[in-house]
CSV table of C-alpha atoms in Angstrom, one decimal:
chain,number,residue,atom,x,y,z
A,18,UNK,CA,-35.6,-26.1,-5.2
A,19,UNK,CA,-39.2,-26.6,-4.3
A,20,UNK,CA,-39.2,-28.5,-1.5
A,21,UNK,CA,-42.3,-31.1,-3.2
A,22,UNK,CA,-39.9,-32.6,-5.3
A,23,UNK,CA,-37.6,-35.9,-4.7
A,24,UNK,CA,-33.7,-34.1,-3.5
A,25,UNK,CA,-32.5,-37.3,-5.1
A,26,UNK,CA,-32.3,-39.8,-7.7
A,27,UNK,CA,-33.9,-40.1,-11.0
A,28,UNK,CA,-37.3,-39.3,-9.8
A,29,UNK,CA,-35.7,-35.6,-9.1
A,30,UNK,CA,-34.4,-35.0,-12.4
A,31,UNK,CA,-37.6,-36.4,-14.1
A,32,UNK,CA,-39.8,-34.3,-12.5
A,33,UNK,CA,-37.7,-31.4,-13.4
A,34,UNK,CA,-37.6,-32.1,-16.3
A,35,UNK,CA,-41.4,-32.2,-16.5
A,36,UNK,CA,-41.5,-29.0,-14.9
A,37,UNK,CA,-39.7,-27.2,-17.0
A,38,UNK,CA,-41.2,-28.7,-20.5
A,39,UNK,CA,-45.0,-29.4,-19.9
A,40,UNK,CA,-45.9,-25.4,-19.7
A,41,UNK,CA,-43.4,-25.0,-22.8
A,42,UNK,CA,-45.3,-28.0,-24.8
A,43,UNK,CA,-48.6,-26.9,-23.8
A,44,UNK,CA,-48.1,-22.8,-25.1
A,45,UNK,CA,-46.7,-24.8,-28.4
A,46,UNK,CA,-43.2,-23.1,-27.6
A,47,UNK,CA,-40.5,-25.1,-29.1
A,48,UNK,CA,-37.8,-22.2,-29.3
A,49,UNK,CA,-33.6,-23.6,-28.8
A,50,UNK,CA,-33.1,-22.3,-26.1
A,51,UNK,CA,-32.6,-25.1,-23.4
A,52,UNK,CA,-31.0,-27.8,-26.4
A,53,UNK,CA,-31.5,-27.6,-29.7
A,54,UNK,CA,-32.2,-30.8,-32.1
A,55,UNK,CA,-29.6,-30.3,-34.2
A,56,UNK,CA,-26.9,-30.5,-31.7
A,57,UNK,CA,-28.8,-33.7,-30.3
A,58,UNK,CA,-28.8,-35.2,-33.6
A,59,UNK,CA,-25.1,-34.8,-33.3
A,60,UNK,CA,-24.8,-35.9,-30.0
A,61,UNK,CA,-27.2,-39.5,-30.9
A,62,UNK,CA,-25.0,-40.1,-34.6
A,63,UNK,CA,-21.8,-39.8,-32.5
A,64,UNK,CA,-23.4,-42.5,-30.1
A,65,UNK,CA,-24.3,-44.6,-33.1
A,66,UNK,CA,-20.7,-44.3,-34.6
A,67,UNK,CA,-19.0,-45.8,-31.4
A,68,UNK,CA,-21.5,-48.5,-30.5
A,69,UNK,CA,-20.8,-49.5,-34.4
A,70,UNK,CA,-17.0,-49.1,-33.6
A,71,UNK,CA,-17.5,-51.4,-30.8
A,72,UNK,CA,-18.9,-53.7,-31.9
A,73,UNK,CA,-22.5,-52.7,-29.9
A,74,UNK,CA,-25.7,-53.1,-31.4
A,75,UNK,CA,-26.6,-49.7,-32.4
A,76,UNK,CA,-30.6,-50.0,-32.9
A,77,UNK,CA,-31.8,-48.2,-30.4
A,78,UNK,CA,-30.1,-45.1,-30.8
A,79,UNK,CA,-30.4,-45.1,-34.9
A,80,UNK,CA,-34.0,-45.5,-33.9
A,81,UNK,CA,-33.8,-42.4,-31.4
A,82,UNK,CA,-31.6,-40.4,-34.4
A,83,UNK,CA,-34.2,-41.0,-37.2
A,84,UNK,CA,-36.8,-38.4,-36.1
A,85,UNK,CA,-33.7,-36.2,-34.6
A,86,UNK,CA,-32.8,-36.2,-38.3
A,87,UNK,CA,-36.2,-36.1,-39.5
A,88,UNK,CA,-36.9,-33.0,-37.3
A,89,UNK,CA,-33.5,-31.5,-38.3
A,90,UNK,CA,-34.1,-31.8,-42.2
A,91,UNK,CA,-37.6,-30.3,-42.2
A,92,UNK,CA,-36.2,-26.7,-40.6
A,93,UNK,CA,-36.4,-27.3,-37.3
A,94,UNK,CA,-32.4,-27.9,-36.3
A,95,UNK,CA,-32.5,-24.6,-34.1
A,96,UNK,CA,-35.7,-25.9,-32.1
A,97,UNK,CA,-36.2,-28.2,-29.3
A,98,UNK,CA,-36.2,-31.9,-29.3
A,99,UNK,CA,-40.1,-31.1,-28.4
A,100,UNK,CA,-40.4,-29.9,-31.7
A,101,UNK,CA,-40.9,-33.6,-32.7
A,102,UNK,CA,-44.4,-34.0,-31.1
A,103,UNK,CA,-45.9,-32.1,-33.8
A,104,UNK,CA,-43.9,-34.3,-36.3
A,105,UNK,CA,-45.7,-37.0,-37.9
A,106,UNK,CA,-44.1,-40.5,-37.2
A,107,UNK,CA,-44.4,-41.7,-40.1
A,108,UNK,CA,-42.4,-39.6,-41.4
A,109,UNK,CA,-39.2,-40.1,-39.5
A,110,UNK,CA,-37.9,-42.6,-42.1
A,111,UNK,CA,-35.6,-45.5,-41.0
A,112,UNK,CA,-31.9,-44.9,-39.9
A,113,UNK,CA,-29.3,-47.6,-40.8
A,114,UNK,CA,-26.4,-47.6,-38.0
């Protein structure tokens, strides 16, 4: 672990996380291979279903699962969630929970 970054706490797994993505994002490198969007589309309608079954407000993650889905429909299910920068947001479309 390089010894710069926080041992602990969110700060640690942020900067990570930053690591690990920012060189991908900049070479334009979206390739499935760390998650895949279709498998976090899953992951955020599953969320949706049991906040709905609880009786949570679900608005936030429909709101996180319309450009998952909007990504996922326009051919890019085996990329990365960071194939969504180069998505327009206009185009993500609404999601009703």
């Amino acid at each position: 672990m390089d010894p710069a970054l926080p041992a602990r706490g969110p700060g640690a797994s942020l900067e990570r996380m930053f690591r690990f993505y920012d060189p991908r994002i900049d070479a334009g490198e979206h390739g499935g291979d760390a998650e895949r969007l279709s498998m976090a589309a899953a992951s955020i309608e599953h969320v949706v279903d049991t906040a709905n079954r609880a009786g949570v407000d679900p608005a936030l993650s429909a709101a996180v699962l319309a450009p998952a889905r909007a990504g996922a429909d326009r051919g890019h299910a085996d990329e990365s969630l960071t194939s969504l920068l180069h998505l327009p947001h206009r185009t993500w479309g609404r999601t009703r929970p």
